[in-house]
PDB file of C-alpha atoms in Angstrom:
ATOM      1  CA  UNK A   1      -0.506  -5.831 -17.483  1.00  0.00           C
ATOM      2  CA  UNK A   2      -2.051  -4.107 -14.403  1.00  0.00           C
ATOM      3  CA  UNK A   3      -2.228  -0.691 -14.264  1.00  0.00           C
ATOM      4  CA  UNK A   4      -2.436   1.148 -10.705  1.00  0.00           C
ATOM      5  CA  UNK A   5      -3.815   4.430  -9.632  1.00  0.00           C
ATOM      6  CA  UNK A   6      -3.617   6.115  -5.933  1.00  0.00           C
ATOM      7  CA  UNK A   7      -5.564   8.374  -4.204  1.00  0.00           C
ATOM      8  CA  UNK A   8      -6.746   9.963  -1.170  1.00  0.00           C
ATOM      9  CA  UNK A   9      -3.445  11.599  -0.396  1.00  0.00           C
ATOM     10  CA  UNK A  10      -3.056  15.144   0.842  1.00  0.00           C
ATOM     11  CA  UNK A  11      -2.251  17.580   3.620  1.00  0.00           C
ATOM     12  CA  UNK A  12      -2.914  16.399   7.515  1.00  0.00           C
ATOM     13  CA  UNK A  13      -2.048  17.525  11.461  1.00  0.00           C
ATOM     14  CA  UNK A  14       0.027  15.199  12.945  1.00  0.00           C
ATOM     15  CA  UNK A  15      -2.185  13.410  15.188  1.00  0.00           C
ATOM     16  CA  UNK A  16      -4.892  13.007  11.952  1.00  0.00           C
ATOM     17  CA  UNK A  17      -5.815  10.146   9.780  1.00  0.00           C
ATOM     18  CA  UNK A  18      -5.826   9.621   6.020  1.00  0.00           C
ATOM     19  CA  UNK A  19      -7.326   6.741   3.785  1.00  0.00           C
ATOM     20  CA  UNK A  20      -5.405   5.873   0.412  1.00  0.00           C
ATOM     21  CA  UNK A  21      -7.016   3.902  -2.191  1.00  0.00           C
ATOM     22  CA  UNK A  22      -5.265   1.984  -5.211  1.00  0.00           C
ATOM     23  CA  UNK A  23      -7.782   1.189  -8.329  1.00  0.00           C
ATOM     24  CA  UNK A  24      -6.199  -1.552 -10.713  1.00  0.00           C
ATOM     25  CA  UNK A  25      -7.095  -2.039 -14.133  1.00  0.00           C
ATOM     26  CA  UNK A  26      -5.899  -4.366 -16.552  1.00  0.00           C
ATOM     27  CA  UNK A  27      -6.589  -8.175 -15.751  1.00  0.00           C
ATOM     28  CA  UNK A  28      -7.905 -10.016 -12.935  1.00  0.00           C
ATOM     29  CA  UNK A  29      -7.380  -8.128  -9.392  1.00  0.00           C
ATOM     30  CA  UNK A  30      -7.835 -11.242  -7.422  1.00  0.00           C
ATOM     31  CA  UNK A  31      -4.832 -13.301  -8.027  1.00  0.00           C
ATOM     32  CA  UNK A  32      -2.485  -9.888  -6.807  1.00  0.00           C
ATOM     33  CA  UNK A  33      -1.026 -10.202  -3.784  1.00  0.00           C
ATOM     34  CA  UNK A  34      -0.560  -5.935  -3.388  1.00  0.00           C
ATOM     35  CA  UNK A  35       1.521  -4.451  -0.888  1.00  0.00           C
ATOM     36  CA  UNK A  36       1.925  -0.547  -0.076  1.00  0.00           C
ATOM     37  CA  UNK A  37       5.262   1.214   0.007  1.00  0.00           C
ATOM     38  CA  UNK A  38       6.599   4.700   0.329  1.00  0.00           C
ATOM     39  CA  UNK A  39       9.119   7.200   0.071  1.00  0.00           C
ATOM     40  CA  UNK A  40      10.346  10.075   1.605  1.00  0.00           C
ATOM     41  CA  UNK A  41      13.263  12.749   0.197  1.00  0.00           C
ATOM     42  CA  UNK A  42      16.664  11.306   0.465  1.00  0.00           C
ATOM     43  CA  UNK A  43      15.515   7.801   2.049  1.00  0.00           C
ATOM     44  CA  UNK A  44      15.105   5.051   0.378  1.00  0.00           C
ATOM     45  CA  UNK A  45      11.748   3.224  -0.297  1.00  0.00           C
ATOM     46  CA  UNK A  46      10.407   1.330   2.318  1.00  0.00           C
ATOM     47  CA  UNK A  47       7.635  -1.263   2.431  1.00  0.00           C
ATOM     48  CA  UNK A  48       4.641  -0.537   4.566  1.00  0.00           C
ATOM     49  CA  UNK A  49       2.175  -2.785   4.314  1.00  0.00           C
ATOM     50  CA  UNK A  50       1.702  -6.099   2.223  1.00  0.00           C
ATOM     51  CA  UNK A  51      -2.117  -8.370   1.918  1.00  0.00           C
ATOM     52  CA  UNK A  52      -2.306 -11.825   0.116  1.00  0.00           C
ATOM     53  CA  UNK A  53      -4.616 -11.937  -2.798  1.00  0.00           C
ATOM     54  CA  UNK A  54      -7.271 -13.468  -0.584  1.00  0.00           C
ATOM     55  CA  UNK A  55      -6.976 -11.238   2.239  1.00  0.00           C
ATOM     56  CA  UNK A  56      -5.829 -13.652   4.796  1.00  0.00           C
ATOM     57  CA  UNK A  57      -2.220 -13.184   4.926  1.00  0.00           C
ATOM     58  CA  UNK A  58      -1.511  -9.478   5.992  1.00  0.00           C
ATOM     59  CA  UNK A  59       2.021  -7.832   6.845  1.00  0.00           C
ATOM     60  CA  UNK A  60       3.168  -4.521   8.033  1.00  0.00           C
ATOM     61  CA  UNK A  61       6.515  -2.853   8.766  1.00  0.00           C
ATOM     62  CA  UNK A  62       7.254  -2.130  12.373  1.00  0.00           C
ATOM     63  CA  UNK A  63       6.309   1.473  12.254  1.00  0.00           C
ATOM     64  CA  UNK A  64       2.566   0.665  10.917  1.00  0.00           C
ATOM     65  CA  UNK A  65       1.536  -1.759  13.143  1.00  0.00           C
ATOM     66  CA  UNK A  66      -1.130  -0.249  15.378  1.00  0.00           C
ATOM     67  CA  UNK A  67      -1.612   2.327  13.419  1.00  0.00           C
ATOM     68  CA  UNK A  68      -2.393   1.339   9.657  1.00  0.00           C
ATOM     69  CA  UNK A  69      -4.520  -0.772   8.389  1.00  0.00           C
ATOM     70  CA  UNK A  70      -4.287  -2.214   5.040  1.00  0.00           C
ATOM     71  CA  UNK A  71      -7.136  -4.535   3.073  1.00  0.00           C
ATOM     72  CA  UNK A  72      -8.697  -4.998  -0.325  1.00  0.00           C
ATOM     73  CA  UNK A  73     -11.914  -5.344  -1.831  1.00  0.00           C
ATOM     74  CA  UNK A  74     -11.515  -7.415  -4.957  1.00  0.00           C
ATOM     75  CA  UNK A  75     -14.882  -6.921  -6.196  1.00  0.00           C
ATOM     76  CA  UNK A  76     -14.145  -3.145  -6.615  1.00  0.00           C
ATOM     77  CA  UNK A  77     -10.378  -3.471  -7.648  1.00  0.00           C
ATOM     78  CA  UNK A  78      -9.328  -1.505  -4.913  1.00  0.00           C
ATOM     79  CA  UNK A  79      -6.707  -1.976  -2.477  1.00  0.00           C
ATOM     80  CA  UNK A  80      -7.217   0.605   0.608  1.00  0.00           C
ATOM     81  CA  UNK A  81      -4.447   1.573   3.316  1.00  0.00           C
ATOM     82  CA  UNK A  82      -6.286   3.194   6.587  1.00  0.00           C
ATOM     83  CA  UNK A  83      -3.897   5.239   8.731  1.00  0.00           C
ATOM     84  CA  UNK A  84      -4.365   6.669  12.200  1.00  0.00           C
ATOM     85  CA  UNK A  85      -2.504   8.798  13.952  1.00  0.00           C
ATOM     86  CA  UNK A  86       0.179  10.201  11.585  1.00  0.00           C
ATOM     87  CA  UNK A  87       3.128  11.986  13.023  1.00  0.00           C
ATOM     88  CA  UNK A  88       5.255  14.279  10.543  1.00  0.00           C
ATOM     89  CA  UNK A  89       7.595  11.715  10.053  1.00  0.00           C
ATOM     90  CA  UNK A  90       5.054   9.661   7.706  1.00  0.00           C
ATOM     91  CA  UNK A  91       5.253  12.414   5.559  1.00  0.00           C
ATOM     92  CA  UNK A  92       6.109  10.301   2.205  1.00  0.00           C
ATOM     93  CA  UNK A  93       5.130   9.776  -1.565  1.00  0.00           C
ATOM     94  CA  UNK A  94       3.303   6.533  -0.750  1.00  0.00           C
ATOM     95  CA  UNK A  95       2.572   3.721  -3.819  1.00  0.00           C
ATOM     96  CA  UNK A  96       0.736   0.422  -4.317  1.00  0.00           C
ATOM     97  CA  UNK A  97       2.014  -2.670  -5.632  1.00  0.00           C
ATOM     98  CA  UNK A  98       1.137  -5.189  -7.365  1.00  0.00           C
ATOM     99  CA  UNK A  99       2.796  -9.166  -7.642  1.00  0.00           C
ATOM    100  CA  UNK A 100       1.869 -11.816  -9.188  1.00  0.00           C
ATOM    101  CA  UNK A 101       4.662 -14.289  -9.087  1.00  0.00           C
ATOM    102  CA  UNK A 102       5.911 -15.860  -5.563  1.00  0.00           C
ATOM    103  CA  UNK A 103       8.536 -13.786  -3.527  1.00  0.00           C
ATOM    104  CA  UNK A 104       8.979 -11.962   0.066  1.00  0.00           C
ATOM    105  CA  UNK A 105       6.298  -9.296  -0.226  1.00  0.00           C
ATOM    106  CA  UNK A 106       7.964  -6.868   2.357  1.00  0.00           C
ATOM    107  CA  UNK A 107      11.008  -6.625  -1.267  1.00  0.00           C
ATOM    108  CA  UNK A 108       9.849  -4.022  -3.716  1.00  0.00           C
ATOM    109  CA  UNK A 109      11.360  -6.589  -5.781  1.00  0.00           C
ATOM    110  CA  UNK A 110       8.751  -8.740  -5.526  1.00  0.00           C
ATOM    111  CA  UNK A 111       6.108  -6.691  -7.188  1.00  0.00           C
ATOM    112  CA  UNK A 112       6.064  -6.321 -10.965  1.00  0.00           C
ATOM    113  CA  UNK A 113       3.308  -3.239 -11.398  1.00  0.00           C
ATOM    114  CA  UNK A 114       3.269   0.065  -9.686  1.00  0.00           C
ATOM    115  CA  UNK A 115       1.406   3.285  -9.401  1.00  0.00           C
ATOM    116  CA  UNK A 116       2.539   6.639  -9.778  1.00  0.00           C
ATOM    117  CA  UNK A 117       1.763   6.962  -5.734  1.00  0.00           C
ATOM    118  CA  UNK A 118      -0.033   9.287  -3.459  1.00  0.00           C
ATOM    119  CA  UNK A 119       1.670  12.458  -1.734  1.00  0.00           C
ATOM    120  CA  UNK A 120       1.232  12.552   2.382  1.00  0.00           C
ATOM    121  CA  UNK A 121       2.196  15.236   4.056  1.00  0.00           C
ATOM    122  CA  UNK A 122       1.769  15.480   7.259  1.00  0.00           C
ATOM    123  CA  UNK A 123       2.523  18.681   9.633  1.00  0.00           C
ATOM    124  CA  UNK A 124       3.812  19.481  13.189  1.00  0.00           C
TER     125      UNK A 124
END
């Protein structure tokens, strides 16, 4: 079992940046590939952001690319997503991911454990 937490979520002027960070708990961090998703009201989830469990294979969605960041620090558990420049139309409940077992990691149906996820909002 892992078990996630977010953070670092809140209220930001377009234009500003946020940091979310994802704690896991529960058995060894390393072997996770973890992968950051969100939602927004009445869209369906989308994935943002995926890292390998050793940091060298790294994958974002079209609209992240040049402007999010995402990377891990196993030694602390924590999986981190930077992001720069947000326009309102990040505005989304945004969650980690965890998988352990082989599969696509831009599919949410890849990853096995999930946190309860972060609100961003982000206004004009």
């Amino acid at each position: 079992q892992v078990q996630l937490v977010e953070s670092g979520g809140g209220l930001v002027q377009a234009g500003g940046s946020l940091r979310l960070s994802c704690v896991a708990s529960g058995r060894t961090f390393d072997y996770e590939a973890m992968g950051w998703f969100r939602q927004s009201p009445g869209k369906e989830r989308e994935f943002v952001a995926s890292i390998s469990w050793n940091g060298y294979n790294i994958f974002y969605a079209d609209s992240a690319k040049g402007r999010f960041t995402i990377s891990r620090d196993n030694a602390k558990n924590t999986l981190y997503l930077e992001m720069y420049s947000l326009p309102p139309d990040d505005t989304a409940v945004y969650s980690c991911a965890a998988a352990t077992t082989w599969g696509p990691l831009t599919l949410a149906a890849t990853y096995e454990y999930w946190g309860q996820g972060t609100q961003v909002t982000v206004s004009s």
